[in-house]
Coordinates of C-alpha atoms in Angstrom, one line a residue:
M281 CA -10.3 -27.4 6.4
D282 CA -7.6 -30.1 6.6
S283 CA -9.1 -31.7 3.5
V284 CA -8.1 -28.8 1.3
P285 CA -5.6 -29.8 -1.4
L286 CA -2.0 -28.8 -0.7
T287 CA -1.8 -27.2 -4.1
F288 CA -4.5 -24.8 -3.1
I289 CA -2.9 -24.0 0.3
R290 CA 0.4 -23.3 -1.4
S291 CA -1.2 -21.1 -4.0
V292 CA -2.9 -19.0 -1.2
F293 CA 0.4 -18.6 0.7
R294 CA 2.3 -17.6 -2.5
I295 CA 0.2 -14.4 -2.8
S296 CA 0.1 -13.8 1.0
K297 CA 2.2 -11.2 2.8
H298 CA 4.8 -12.3 5.4
D299 CA 2.6 -11.4 8.4
V300 CA -0.2 -13.6 7.1
L301 CA 2.2 -16.6 7.1
K302 CA 3.2 -15.9 10.7
E303 CA -0.5 -16.1 11.8
F304 CA -0.7 -19.6 10.5
H305 CA 2.5 -20.9 12.1
Q306 CA 0.5 -21.6 15.3
F307 CA -1.6 -24.3 13.7
S308 CA -0.5 -28.0 13.5
S309 CA -2.7 -28.6 10.5
P310 CA -1.4 -28.7 6.9
W311 CA -2.0 -24.9 6.8
G312 CA 0.4 -24.4 9.7
R313 CA 3.1 -26.7 8.2
E314 CA 2.8 -25.2 4.7
A315 CA 3.0 -21.6 6.2
E316 CA 6.2 -22.5 8.1
A317 CA 7.7 -24.1 4.9
E318 CA 6.6 -21.1 2.8
G319 CA 8.2 -18.8 5.4
R320 CA 11.6 -20.5 5.0
R321 CA 11.4 -20.3 1.2
S322 CA 10.1 -16.8 1.1
G323 CA 11.9 -13.5 1.2
G324 CA 12.1 -10.0 -0.2
L325 CA 14.1 -7.6 -2.3
R326 CA 15.3 -4.3 -0.9
L327 CA 16.3 -1.4 -3.0
T328 CA 18.0 1.9 -2.2
F329 CA 19.9 4.8 -3.8
A330 CA 23.3 5.7 -2.4
P331 CA 26.3 7.9 -3.4
Y332 CA 28.7 6.0 -5.5
N333 CA 32.1 6.0 -3.7
G334 CA 30.8 8.8 -1.5
D335 CA 30.1 11.1 -4.4
K336 CA 26.8 12.9 -3.6
D337 CA 26.5 14.0 -7.2
D338 CA 26.4 10.4 -8.4
Y339 CA 23.6 8.4 -6.8
R340 CA 23.3 4.8 -7.9
L341 CA 20.9 2.0 -7.4
Y342 CA 21.7 -0.9 -5.0
Y343 CA 19.8 -4.0 -4.1
A344 CA 19.9 -6.8 -1.4
L345 CA 18.0 -10.1 -1.3
R346 CA 16.6 -11.1 2.1
G347 CA 15.5 -14.6 3.1
F348 CA 15.1 -17.3 0.4
S349 CA 16.8 -20.2 2.2
H350 CA 16.6 -22.3 -0.9
V351 CA 18.7 -19.8 -3.0
D352 CA 22.5 -20.0 -2.7
S353 CA 23.4 -16.7 -4.5
T354 CA 23.0 -13.2 -3.1
E355 CA 23.1 -11.7 -6.6
L356 CA 20.2 -11.4 -8.9
S357 CA 20.2 -13.1 -12.3
R358 CA 17.6 -14.6 -14.6
A359 CA 18.1 -18.0 -12.9
V360 CA 17.8 -16.5 -9.4
A361 CA 14.8 -14.4 -10.4
G362 CA 13.1 -17.6 -11.6
Q363 CA 13.9 -19.3 -8.2
I364 CA 12.4 -16.5 -6.1
S365 CA 9.5 -15.4 -8.3
K366 CA 7.0 -17.7 -6.6
T367 CA 8.0 -17.0 -3.0
I368 CA 9.0 -13.3 -3.0
K369 CA 6.7 -11.4 -0.6
Y370 CA 7.9 -7.8 -1.0
I371 CA 10.0 -5.5 -3.1
E372 CA 10.8 -2.3 -1.2
L373 CA 12.7 0.9 -2.1
Q374 CA 13.7 2.9 1.0
Q375 CA 16.3 5.6 1.0
L376 CA 19.2 4.7 3.3
Y377 CA 22.0 6.8 1.8
I378 CA 24.7 4.4 3.2
V379 CA 25.2 0.8 2.1
N380 CA 27.5 -2.0 3.2
E381 CA 28.9 -5.2 1.7
Q382 CA 25.5 -6.8 1.8
W383 CA 24.3 -4.5 -1.0
N384 CA 24.9 -5.1 -4.7
L385 CA 25.5 -2.3 -7.1
V386 CA 23.4 -2.0 -10.2
N387 CA 25.8 -0.7 -12.8
P388 CA 24.1 2.1 -14.8
N389 CA 25.1 0.3 -18.0
D390 CA 23.6 -3.0 -17.0
V391 CA 20.3 -2.7 -18.8
D392 CA 19.5 -6.4 -18.3
L393 CA 19.8 -6.3 -14.5
L394 CA 17.8 -3.2 -14.2
Q395 CA 15.1 -4.7 -16.4
L396 CA 15.0 -7.8 -14.1
L397 CA 14.4 -5.5 -11.1
I398 CA 11.6 -3.7 -12.9
N399 CA 9.9 -6.9 -14.1
L400 CA 10.1 -8.8 -10.8
D401 CA 6.8 -8.6 -9.0
A402 CA 5.6 -9.3 -5.5
P403 CA 2.4 -9.1 -3.4
E404 CA 3.8 -5.8 -2.2
K405 CA 6.0 -3.5 -4.3
L406 CA 6.4 -0.5 -2.1
I407 CA 8.3 2.7 -2.4
H408 CA 9.0 4.8 0.7
C409 CA 9.3 8.5 -0.2
N410 CA 10.2 9.7 3.3
G411 CA 12.6 12.6 3.0
A412 CA 13.7 11.5 -0.5
L413 CA 11.2 13.2 -2.8
S414 CA 13.7 15.8 -4.2
L415 CA 16.3 13.0 -4.8
Y416 CA 13.7 10.8 -6.6
V417 CA 12.7 13.8 -8.8
K418 CA 16.4 14.1 -9.9
L419 CA 16.6 10.4 -10.6
Q420 CA 13.2 10.1 -12.3
S421 CA 14.3 10.3 -15.9
K422 CA 17.2 7.9 -15.4
Y423 CA 15.0 5.3 -13.6
S424 CA 11.6 6.2 -15.0
N425 CA 10.6 2.5 -15.6
L426 CA 11.6 1.5 -12.1
F427 CA 9.5 4.3 -10.5
R428 CA 6.5 3.3 -12.7
S429 CA 6.7 -0.3 -11.5
F430 CA 5.7 0.3 -7.9
T431 CA 2.2 -0.6 -6.8
S432 CA 2.1 1.3 -3.5
A433 CA 3.8 4.3 -1.9
T434 CA 4.2 5.9 1.5
V435 CA 5.0 9.6 1.8
Q436 CA 6.1 11.6 4.9
C437 CA 7.0 14.8 2.9
Y438 CA 4.5 17.5 2.4
N439 CA 5.6 19.9 -0.3
D440 CA 6.8 18.2 -3.5
S441 CA 4.3 15.9 -5.1
R442 CA 5.9 15.6 -8.5
I443 CA 7.3 12.0 -8.2
I444 CA 4.0 10.8 -6.7
E445 CA 2.0 12.5 -9.4
Y446 CA 4.3 10.8 -12.0
M447 CA 3.9 7.3 -10.5
A448 CA 0.2 7.8 -10.0
S449 CA -0.3 8.7 -13.7
Y450 CA 0.5 5.1 -14.6
P451 CA -1.8 2.1 -14.0
R452 CA 0.3 0.4 -11.3
M453 CA -0.1 2.6 -8.2
R454 CA -2.9 0.9 -6.3
S455 CA -2.3 2.3 -2.8
L456 CA -1.0 5.7 -1.5
D457 CA -0.3 6.6 2.1
V458 CA 0.3 10.3 2.8
K459 CA 1.4 11.0 6.4
S460 CA 1.8 14.4 8.0
Y461 CA 1.2 16.1 11.3
V462 CA 0.5 19.4 9.5
K463 CA -1.6 20.4 6.6
V464 CA -0.4 19.0 3.3
S465 CA 0.2 21.5 0.5
W466 CA -0.6 19.0 -2.2
P467 CA -3.6 19.9 -4.4
T468 CA -6.8 18.2 -3.2
S469 CA -7.8 17.8 -6.8
F470 CA -4.8 15.6 -7.5
L471 CA -5.6 13.3 -4.6
L472 CA -9.3 13.1 -5.5
D473 CA -8.4 12.4 -9.2
Y474 CA -6.1 9.6 -8.1
F475 CA -8.6 8.1 -5.7
F476 CA -11.4 8.0 -8.4
S477 CA -9.1 6.7 -11.1
D478 CA -9.3 3.1 -12.4
T479 CA -6.1 2.3 -10.6
C480 CA -6.5 3.3 -7.0
M481 CA -7.8 0.9 -4.4
R482 CA -6.7 2.6 -1.2
L483 CA -5.8 6.1 -0.2
F484 CA -4.6 7.0 3.3
T485 CA -4.9 10.7 4.1
N486 CA -3.2 10.7 7.5
F487 CA -2.9 14.5 7.9
M488 CA -4.8 17.3 9.6
D489 CA -7.1 18.2 6.7
L490 CA -10.5 16.7 5.8
S491 CA -10.8 18.3 2.4
V492 CA -10.1 15.0 0.7
I493 CA -12.6 13.1 2.8
L494 CA -15.3 15.7 2.3
G495 CA -14.4 16.2 -1.4
A496 CA -14.6 12.5 -2.1
I497 CA -18.1 12.3 -0.7
D498 CA -19.2 15.4 -2.7
R499 CA -17.7 14.1 -5.9
W500 CA -19.2 10.7 -5.5
K501 CA -22.7 12.3 -5.0
K502 CA -22.3 14.1 -8.4
M503 CA -21.1 11.1 -10.4
D504 CA -22.6 7.9 -11.6
P505 CA -21.5 5.5 -8.9
R506 CA -21.8 2.6 -11.3
T507 CA -18.7 3.8 -13.1
L508 CA -16.5 2.6 -10.2
K509 CA -15.0 -0.6 -11.3
F510 CA -14.3 -2.0 -7.8
S511 CA -14.7 -1.1 -4.1
K512 CA -12.4 1.6 -2.9
L513 CA -11.1 2.5 0.6
L514 CA -10.4 6.1 1.8
Y515 CA -8.9 6.6 5.2
G516 CA -8.6 9.9 7.2
M517 CA -7.4 11.1 10.6
H518 CA -8.6 13.8 13.0
C519 CA -12.2 13.1 12.0
Y520 CA -15.3 13.0 14.2
E521 CA -19.0 12.7 13.6
E522 CA -19.5 16.4 14.0
D523 CA -17.0 17.0 11.2
L524 CA -19.4 15.1 8.8
T525 CA -22.5 17.1 9.5
G526 CA -24.3 17.8 6.3
V527 CA -23.1 14.9 4.2
G528 CA -26.2 12.8 5.0
L529 CA -24.9 10.3 7.5
K530 CA -27.4 7.6 8.5
E531 CA -26.4 5.5 11.5
I532 CA -26.4 1.7 11.1
D533 CA -27.4 -0.7 13.8
V534 CA -24.2 -2.8 14.0
E535 CA -25.9 -5.6 15.9
A536 CA -28.4 -6.0 13.1
K537 CA -25.7 -5.9 10.5
A538 CA -23.2 -8.4 11.9
A539 CA -21.9 -9.5 8.4
L540 CA -21.3 -5.9 7.3
M541 CA -19.6 -5.1 10.6
K542 CA -17.3 -8.1 10.2
K543 CA -16.4 -6.9 6.7
V544 CA -15.5 -3.3 7.8
R545 CA -13.7 -4.5 10.9
S546 CA -11.2 -6.4 8.6
K547 CA -10.4 -3.1 6.9
V548 CA -9.2 -1.2 10.0
K549 CA -6.2 -2.0 12.2
K550 CA -6.5 -4.8 14.7
D551 CA -6.0 -2.5 17.7
S552 CA -8.8 -0.2 16.6
H553 CA -12.2 0.3 18.3
I554 CA -15.1 1.0 16.0
K555 CA -17.2 3.7 17.6
S556 CA -20.0 3.9 15.0
L557 CA -21.0 2.8 11.5
H558 CA -23.0 4.9 9.1
R559 CA -24.0 5.1 5.5
V560 CA -24.4 7.8 2.9
D561 CA -27.0 7.1 0.2
H562 CA -26.4 8.4 -3.4
P563 CA -28.9 11.1 -4.2
I564 CA -29.8 9.7 -7.6
D565 CA -29.1 6.0 -7.1
P566 CA -30.2 5.1 -3.5
S567 CA -29.0 1.5 -4.0
S568 CA -25.4 2.9 -4.1
K569 CA -23.9 3.8 -0.7
I570 CA -20.7 4.8 1.0
Y571 CA -20.1 3.1 4.4
V572 CA -18.6 5.4 6.9
V573 CA -16.6 3.9 9.8
L574 CA -15.7 6.1 12.7
Y575 CA -13.1 4.5 14.9
Y576 CA -10.0 5.1 17.0
D577 CA -6.7 3.4 18.0
R578 CA -7.1 2.0 21.5
R579 CA -3.7 3.5 22.3
Y580 CA -4.8 7.0 21.3
T581 CA -8.5 7.2 22.2
D582 CA -8.7 11.0 21.6
L583 CA -7.6 10.7 18.0
G584 CA -10.6 10.1 15.8
E585 CA -10.2 8.2 12.5
V586 CA -12.5 7.5 9.6
L587 CA -12.8 5.0 6.8
L588 CA -15.0 5.4 3.8
V589 CA -15.9 2.3 1.9
F590 CA -17.1 3.0 -1.6

């Protein structure tokens, strides 16, 4: 492993998230040294909307650079964008409502700066919609290209799905995480259409409703599975084996399928315990399968979770 060229190691770390770099810090090999160096060079870009001069009828976009020890400026320009483009790990929009002197205003008339923010990419370009869906809907037309540039979203609001539907209609949104402790009022058909689109790679349905999980299995059985361009992951909560009665579960001997078990284990949280592994065969094409992983968080052993690997 130490004989791997440094150029390869650096190329791996450039597309790795920050938590991956931290895992390699413990090694004294070239991997560890390069991870530490990449950690110093790397950083992220945070975005938020806030009332301009306290005017709640005039929300404007602000940004802040975090990290990037090799960059002197805290303001984004074409030159700075070029400096950080290879080491940026995340771009994150989170609604804060209040900003301080560490944040830079994006003037509504500064088309070039806004375009820089839109064009800048990272391994993770995430928008948090927690409590801000109605605000984002109001700002959608003004910042339409910005909203369309995100590749993943988390949502902890349950009623208004308009901004998510807007972003999901463009071929950038690869991951969506919907969280709720109650039943979500979003149309199941929208979530299923998004999941089976050519864009989606992961969908987290972390709410008390299995209609998306069951609906996905049913839709997959009725479609030609060969039309799926890549593997997809669908997560659900409050799910137990008895909830999946009738879908055609076939239990898999995990000891006999060690390689498969290793693969699915990498798809669930580290502190999870896999209770059982199953498969669902396609009724027309038996060579196509859904792998069904039933597991739980070791901290909450009574809360069943499920992962479907398509």
